[in-house]
GROMACS .gro file of C-alpha atoms in nm:
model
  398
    1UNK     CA    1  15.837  11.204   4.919
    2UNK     CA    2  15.452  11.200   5.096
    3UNK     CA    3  15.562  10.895   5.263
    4UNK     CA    4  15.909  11.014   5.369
    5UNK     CA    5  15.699  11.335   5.495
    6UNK     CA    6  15.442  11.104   5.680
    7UNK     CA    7  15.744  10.870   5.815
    8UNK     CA    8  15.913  11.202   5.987
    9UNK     CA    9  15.618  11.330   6.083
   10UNK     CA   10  15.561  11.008   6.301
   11UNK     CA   11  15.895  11.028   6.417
   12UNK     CA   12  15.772  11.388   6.552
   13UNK     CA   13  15.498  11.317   6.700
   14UNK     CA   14  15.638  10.994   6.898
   15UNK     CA   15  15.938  11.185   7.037
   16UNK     CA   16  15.725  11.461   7.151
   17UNK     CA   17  15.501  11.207   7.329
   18UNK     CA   18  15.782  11.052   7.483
   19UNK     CA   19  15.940  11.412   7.619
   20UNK     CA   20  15.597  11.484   7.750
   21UNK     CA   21  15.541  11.149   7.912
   22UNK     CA   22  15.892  11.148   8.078
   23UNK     CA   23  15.807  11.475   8.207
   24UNK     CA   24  15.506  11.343   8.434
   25UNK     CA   25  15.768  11.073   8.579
   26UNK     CA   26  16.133  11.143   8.577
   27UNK     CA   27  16.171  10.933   8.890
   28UNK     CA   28  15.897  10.723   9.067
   29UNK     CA   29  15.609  10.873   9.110
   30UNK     CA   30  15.469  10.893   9.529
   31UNK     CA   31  15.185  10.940   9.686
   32UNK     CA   32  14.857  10.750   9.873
   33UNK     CA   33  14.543  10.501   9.735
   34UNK     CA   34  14.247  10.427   9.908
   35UNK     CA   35  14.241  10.082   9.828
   36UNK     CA   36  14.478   9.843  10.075
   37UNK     CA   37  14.324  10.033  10.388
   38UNK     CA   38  13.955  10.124  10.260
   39UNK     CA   39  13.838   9.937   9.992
   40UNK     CA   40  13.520   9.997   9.834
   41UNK     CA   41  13.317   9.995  10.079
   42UNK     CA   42  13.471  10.217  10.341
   43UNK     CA   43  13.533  10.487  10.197
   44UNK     CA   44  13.332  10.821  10.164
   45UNK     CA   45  13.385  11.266  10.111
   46UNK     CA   46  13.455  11.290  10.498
   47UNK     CA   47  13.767  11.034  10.538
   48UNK     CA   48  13.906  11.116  10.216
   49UNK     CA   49  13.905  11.502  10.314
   50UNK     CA   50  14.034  11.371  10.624
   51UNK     CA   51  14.279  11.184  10.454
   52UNK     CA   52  14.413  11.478  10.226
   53UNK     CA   53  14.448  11.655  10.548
   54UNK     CA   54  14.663  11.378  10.711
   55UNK     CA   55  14.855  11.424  10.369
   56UNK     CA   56  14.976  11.732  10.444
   57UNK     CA   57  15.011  11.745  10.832
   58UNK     CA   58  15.157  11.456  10.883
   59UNK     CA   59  15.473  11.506  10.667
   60UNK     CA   60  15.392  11.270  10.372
   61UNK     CA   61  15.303  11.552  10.130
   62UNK     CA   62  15.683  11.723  10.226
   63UNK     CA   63  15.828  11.340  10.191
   64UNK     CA   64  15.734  11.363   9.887
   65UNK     CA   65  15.443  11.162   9.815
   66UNK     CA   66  15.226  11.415   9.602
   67UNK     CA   67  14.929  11.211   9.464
   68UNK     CA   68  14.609  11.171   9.623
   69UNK     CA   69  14.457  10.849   9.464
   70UNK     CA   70  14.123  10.691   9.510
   71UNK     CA   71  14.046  10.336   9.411
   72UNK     CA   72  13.722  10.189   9.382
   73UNK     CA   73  13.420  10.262   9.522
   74UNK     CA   74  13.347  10.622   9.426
   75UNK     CA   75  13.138  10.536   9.113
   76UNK     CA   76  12.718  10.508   9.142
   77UNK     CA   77  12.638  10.199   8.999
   78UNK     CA   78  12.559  10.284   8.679
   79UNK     CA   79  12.634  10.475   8.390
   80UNK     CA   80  12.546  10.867   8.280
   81UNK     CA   81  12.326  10.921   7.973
   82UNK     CA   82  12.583  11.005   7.790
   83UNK     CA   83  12.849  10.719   7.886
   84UNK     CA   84  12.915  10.922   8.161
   85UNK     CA   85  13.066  10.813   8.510
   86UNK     CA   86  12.893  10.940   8.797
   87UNK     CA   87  12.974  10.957   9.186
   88UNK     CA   88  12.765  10.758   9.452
   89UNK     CA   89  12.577  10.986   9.551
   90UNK     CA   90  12.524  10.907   9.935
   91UNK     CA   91  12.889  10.843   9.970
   92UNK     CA   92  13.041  11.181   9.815
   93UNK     CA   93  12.756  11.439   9.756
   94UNK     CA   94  12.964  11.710   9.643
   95UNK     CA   95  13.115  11.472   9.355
   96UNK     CA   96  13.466  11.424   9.252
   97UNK     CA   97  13.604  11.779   9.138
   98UNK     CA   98  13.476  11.918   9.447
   99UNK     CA   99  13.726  11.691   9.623
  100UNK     CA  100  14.049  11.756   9.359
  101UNK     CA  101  13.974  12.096   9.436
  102UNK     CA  102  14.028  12.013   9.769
  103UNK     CA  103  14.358  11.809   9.750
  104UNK     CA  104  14.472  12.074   9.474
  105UNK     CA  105  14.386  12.357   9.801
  106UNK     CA  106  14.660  12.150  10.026
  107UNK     CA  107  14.938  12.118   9.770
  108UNK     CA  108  14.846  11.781   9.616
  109UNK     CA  109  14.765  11.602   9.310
  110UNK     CA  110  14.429  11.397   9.238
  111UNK     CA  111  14.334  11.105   9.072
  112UNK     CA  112  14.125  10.835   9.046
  113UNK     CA  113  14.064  10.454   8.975
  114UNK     CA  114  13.863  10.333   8.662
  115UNK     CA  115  13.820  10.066   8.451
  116UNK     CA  116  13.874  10.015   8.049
  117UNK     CA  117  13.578   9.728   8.033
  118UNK     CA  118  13.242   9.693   8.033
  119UNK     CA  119  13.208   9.639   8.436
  120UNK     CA  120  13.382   9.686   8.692
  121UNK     CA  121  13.579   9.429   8.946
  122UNK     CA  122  13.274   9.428   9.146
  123UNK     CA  123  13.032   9.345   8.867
  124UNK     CA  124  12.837   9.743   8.814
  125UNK     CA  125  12.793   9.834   8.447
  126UNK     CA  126  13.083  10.140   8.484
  127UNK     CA  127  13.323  10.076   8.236
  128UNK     CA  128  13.480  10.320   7.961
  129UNK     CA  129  13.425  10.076   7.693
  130UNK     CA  130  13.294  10.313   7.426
  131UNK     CA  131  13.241  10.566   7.628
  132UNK     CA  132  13.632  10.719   7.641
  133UNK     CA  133  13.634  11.001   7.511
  134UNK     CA  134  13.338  11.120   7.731
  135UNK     CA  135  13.497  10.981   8.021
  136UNK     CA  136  13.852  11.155   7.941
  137UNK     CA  137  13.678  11.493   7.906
  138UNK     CA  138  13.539  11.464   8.244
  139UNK     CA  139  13.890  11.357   8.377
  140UNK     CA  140  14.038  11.718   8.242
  141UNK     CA  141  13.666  11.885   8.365
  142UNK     CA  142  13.733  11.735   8.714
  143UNK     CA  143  14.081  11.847   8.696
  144UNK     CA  144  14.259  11.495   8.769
  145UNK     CA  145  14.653  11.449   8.804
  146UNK     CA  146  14.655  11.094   8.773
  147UNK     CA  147  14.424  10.813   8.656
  148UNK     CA  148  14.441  10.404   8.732
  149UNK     CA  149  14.288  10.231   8.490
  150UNK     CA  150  14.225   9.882   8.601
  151UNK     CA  151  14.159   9.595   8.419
  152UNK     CA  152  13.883   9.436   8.547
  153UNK     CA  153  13.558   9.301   8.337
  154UNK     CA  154  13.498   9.270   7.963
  155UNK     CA  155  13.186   9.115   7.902
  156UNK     CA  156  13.285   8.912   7.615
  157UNK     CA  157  13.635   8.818   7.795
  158UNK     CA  158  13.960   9.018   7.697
  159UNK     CA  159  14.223   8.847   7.459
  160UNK     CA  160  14.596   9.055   7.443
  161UNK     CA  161  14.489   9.211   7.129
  162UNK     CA  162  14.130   9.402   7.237
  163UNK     CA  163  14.345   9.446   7.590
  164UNK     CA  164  14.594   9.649   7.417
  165UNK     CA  165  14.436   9.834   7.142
  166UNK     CA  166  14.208   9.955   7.453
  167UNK     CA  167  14.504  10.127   7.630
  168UNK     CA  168  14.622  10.248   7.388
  169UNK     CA  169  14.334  10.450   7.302
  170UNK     CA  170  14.329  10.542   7.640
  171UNK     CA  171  14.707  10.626   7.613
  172UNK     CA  172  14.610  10.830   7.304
  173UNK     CA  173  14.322  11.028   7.421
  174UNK     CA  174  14.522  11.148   7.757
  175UNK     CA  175  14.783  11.267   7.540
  176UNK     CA  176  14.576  11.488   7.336
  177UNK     CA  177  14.413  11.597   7.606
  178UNK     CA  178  14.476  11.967   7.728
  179UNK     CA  179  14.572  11.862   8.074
  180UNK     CA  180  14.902  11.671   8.223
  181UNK     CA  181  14.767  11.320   8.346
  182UNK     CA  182  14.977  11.051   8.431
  183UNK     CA  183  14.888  10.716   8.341
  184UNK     CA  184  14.877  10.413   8.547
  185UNK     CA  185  14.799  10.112   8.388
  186UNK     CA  186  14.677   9.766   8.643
  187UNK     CA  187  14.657   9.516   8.408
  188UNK     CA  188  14.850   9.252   8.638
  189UNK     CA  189  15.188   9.154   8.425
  190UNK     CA  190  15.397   9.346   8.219
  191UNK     CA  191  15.361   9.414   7.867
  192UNK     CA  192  15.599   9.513   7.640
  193UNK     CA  193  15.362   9.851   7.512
  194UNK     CA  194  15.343   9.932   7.844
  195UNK     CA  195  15.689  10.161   7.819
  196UNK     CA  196  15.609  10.397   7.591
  197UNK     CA  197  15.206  10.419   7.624
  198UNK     CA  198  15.165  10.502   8.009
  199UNK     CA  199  15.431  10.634   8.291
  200UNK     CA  200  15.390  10.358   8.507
  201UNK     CA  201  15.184  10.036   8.495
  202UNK     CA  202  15.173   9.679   8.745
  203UNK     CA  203  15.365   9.425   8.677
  204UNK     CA  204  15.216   9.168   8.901
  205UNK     CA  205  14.878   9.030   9.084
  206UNK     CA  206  14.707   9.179   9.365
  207UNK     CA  207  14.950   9.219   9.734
  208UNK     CA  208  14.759   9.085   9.998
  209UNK     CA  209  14.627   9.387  10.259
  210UNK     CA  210  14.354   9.476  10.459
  211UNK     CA  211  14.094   9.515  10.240
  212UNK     CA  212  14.143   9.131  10.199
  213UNK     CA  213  14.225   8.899  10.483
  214UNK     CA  214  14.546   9.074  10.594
  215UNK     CA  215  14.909   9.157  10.467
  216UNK     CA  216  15.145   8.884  10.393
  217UNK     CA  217  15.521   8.872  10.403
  218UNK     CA  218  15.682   8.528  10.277
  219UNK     CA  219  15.360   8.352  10.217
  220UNK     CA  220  15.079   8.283   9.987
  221UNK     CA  221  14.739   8.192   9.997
  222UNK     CA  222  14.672   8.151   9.598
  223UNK     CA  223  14.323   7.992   9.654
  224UNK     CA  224  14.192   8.333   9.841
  225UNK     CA  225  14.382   8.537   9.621
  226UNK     CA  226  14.631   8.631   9.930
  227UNK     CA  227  14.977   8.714   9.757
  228UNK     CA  228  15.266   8.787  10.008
  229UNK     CA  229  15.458   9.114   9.922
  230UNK     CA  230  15.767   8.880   9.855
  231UNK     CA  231  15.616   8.727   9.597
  232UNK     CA  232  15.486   9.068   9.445
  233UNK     CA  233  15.880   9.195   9.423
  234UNK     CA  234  15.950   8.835   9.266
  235UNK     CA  235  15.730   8.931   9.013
  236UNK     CA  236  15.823   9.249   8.969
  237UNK     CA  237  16.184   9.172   9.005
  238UNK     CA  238  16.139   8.924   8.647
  239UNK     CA  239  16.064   9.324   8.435
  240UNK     CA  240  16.343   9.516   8.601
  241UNK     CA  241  16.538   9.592   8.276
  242UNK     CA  242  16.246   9.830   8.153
  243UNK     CA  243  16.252  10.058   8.405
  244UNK     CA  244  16.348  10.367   8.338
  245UNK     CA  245  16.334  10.732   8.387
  246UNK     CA  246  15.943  10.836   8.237
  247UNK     CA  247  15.823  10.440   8.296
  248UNK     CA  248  15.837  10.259   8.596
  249UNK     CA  249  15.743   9.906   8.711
  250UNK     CA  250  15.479   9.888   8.987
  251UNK     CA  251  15.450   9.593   9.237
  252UNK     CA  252  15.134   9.750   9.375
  253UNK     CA  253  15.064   9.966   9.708
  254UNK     CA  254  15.257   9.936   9.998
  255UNK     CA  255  15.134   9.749  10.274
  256UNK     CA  256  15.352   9.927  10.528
  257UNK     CA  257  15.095   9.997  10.888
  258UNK     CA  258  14.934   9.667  10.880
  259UNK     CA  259  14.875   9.444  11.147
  260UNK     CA  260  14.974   9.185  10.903
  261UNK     CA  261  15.390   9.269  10.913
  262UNK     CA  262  15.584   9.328  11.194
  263UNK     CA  263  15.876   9.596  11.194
  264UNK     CA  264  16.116   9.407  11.069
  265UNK     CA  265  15.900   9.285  10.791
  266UNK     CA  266  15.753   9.621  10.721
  267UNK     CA  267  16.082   9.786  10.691
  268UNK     CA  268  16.231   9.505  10.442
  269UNK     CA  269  15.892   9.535  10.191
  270UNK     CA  270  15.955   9.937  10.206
  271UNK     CA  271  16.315   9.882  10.152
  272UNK     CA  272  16.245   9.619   9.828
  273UNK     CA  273  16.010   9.894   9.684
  274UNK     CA  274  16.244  10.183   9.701
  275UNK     CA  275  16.583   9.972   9.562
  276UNK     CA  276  16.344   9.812   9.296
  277UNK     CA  277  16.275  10.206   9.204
  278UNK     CA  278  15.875  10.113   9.266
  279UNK     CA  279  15.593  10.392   9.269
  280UNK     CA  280  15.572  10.425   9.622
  281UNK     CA  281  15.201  10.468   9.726
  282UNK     CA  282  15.081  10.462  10.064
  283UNK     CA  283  14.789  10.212  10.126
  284UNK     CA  284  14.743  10.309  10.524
  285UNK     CA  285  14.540  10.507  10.721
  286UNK     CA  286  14.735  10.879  10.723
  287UNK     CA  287  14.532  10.955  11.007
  288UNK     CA  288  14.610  10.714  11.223
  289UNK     CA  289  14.980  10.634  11.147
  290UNK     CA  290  15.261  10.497  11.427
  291UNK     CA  291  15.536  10.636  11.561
  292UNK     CA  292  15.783  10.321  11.376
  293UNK     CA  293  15.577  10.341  11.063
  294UNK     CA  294  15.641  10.734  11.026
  295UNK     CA  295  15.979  10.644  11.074
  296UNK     CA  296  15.960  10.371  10.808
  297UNK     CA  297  15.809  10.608  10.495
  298UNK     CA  298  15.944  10.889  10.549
  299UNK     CA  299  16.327  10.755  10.605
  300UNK     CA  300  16.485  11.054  10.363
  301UNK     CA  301  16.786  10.805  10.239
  302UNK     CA  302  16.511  10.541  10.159
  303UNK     CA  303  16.303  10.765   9.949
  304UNK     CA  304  16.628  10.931   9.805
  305UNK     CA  305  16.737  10.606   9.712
  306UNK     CA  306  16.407  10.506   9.527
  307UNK     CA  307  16.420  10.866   9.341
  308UNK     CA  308  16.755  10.805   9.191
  309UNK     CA  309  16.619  10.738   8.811
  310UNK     CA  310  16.918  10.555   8.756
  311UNK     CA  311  16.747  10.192   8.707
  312UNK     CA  312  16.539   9.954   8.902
  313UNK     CA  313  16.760   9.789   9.124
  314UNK     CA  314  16.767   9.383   9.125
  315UNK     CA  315  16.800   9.060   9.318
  316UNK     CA  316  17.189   8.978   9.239
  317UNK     CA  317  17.274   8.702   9.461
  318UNK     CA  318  17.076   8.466   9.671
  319UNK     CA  319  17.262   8.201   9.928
  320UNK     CA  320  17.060   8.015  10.134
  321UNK     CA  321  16.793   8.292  10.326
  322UNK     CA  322  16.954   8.573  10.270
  323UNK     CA  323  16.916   8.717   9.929
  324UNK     CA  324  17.135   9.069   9.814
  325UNK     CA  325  16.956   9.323   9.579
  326UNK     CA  326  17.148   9.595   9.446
  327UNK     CA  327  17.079   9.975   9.278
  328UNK     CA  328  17.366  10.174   9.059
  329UNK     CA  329  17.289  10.519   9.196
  330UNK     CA  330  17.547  10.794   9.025
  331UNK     CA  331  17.945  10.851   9.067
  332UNK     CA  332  18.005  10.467   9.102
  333UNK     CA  333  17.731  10.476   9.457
  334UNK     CA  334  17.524  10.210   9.458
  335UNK     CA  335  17.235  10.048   9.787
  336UNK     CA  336  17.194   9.731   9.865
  337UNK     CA  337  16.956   9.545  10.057
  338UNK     CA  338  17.057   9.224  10.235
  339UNK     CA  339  16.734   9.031  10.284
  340UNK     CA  340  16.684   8.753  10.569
  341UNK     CA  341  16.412   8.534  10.401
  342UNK     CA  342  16.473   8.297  10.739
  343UNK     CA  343  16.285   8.209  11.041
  344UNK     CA  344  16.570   8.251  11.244
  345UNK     CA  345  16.798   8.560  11.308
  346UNK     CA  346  17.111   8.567  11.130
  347UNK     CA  347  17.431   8.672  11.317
  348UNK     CA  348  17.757   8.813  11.173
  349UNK     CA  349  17.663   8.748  10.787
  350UNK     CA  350  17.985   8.840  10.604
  351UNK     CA  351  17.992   8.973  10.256
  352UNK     CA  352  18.294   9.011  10.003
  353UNK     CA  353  18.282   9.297   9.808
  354UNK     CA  354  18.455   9.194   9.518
  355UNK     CA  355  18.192   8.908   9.470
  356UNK     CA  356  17.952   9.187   9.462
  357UNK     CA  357  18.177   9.341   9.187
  358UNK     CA  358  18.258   9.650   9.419
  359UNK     CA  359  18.605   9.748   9.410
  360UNK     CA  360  18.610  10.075   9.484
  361UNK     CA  361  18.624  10.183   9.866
  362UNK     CA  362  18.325  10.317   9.986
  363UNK     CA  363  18.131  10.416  10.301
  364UNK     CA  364  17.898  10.233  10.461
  365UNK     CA  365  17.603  10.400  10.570
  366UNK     CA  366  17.274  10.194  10.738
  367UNK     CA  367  16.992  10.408  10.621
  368UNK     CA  368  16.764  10.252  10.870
  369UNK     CA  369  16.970  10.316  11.189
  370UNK     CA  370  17.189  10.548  11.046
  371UNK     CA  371  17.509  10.355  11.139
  372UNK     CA  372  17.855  10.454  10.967
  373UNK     CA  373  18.083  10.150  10.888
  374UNK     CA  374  18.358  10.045  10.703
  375UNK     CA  375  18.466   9.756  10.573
  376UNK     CA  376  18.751   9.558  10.618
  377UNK     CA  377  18.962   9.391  10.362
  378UNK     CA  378  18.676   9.373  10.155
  379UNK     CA  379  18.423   9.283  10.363
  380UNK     CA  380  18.164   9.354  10.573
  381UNK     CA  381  17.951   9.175  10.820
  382UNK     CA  382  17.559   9.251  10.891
  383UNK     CA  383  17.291   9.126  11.154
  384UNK     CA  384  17.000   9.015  11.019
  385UNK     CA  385  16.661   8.956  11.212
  386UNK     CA  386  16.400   8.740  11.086
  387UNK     CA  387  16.277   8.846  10.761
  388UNK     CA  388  16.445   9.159  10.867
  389UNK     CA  389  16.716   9.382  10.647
  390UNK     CA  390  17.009   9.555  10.605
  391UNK     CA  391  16.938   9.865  10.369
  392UNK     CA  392  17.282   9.979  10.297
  393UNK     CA  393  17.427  10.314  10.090
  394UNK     CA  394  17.757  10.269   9.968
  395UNK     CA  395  17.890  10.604   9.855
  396UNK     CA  396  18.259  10.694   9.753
  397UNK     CA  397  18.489  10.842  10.014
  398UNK     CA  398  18.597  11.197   9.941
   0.00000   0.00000   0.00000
């Protein structure tokens, strides 16, 4: 009977974990990271203020995206006493509650990047090993929404089994903790404890941006560590039956404002990360943004399309260039992307429905232009520019 009583018990306590973990992501979550644009060294208290402000006046916090993140490079180099992190103190005086007071003041959420290891990815003795619980406590003290935790250094090396029993405890702590904190794990590949231990966690390496030597679209530089963002939603593409509402897969930050991608490019990669049902975080400069890319990230059928918690769409169908991805969405709707991989524009590409496996009759709506179309006798025919995309919502007559 004690072991029948323990066995429920467990039962308990998992499902109520899994309720409250679903609650911190019942679609993908949204927001910004200092990372793609910043980096480490750029960043400082007076552009990330700025930042939050850019947030909020520049439509992304009313879009939706609602978390303030950033990513390396707000940590002294060295540890506390105690085990405990502390900010550089040139670069943000005031320290890190002081500024999620400040996002919290404009409507947004805060969190921050860490690491589970001894050092971090630039080398500094930071890491949480040991030190967790003193680390989590400040986390809830600073009053954080969100925390990365990145892989980066263990002295020793990591093997799969110190990797995981690390999250985990991670995982373990946040959940006990008296605060709602949603957990990003960056450990570069999925894993299959990632589901039920965090609410969203990367599935693939780094996406090349401009903290590096530039975004990428189609191509790869593996030597410098340059990975295109069509590689990334390979990647993340190979994991896409996990997905689900309270986990999702995440191919990294958006690259979306760099130099790196043209228009066409930059609206395909924001496309592939809302039908794949990515996190959508913002790696730009808020401050500074364009006219085309405001137009890009805060498209309201895009984002609508990446909040359905439906699945994460998938690649169904490649022919030559031109590759089809596909989300279920609810009622028998469903988007699709039609991808030109090519060099070369693509004129009049026609496309049976019934080899999609769509039989109903829908309408035809591009969510980029905002066209209307039918199609006829069960089919349909799209222009596609170079590496550019059709992002299509099919929805049921009435």
């Amino acid at each position: 009977m004690r072991q029948l009583a323990i066995f429920i018990l467990l039962l308990i306590t998992v499902s109520v974990w899994a309720q409250d973990k679903k609650s911190l992501a019942p679609t993908p979550p949204m927001g910004w990271n200092s990372w793609n644009w910043f980096g480490k060294k750029e960043i400082n208290e007076k552009n990330m203020k700025e930042c939050i402000d850019a947030m909020v006046t520049e439509g992304l916090l009313d879009a939706g995206y609602n978390y303030f993140v950033i990513d390396g490079g707000w940590r002294d180099t060295h540890l506390g006493p105690n085990g405990e992190l502390l900010s550089n103190p040139e670069k943000f005086p005031n320290g890190m509650k002081d500024l999620a007071d400040y996002a919290h003041s404009k409507g947004l959420k805060f969190g921050l990047h860490t690491v589970p290891g001894t050092h971090d990815c630039g080398g500094d003795p930071v890491g949480g090993f040991g030190h967790e619980e003193v680390q989590v406590k400040q986390f809830v003290d600073w009053g954080l929404d969100f925390i990365k935790l990145d892989k980066c250094k263990y002295a020793d090396g990591w093997n799969e089994e110190l990797l995981k029993t690390t999250y985990l405890k991670w995982s373990e702590l946040l959940r006990k903790s008296n605060r709602d904190i949603l957990f990003s794990i960056s450990a570069y590949k999925y894993r299959d404890w990632y589901p039920v231990n965090c609410q969203m966690a990367r599935t693939t390496r780094d996406i090349a941006a401009r903290v590096g030597k530039g975004a990428r679209f189609d191509s790869n530089d593996g030597a410098k560590g340059l990975i295109s963002a069509m590689t990334v939603a390979n990647e993340n593409n190979e994991s896409s039956q996990f997905a689900k509402n309270g986990y999702w897969n995440d191919p990294d930050m958006l690259v979306t404002g760099e130099q790196g991608l043209n228009f066409e490019e930059q609206k395909s990669h924001f496309g592939l990360w809302c039908i794949m049902s990515a996190p959508l975080f913002l790696g730009n400069d808020p401050r500074k943004m364009t006219k085309e890319e405001k137009g890009i990230i805060l498209n309201k059928d895009c984002i609508a399309i990446n909040q359905y918690p439906t699945e994460q769409g998938r690649r169904i169908k490649v022919k030559g260039n031109v590759e089809i991805w596909r989300k279920n969405l609810k009622n028998g709707n469903l988007a699709l992307l039609i991808l030109n991989r090519g060099e070369t524009e693509i004129k009049n590409n026609i496309l049976s429905l019934s080899e999609l496996n769509i039989k109903d009759k829908l309408g035809i709506k591009n969510v980029y232009s905002g066209e209307f179309f039918s199609s006829k006798k069960g089919k349909m025919s799209v222009d596609l520019m170079p590496h550019g995309c059709a992002f299509l919502l099919l929805e049921k007559n009435n």
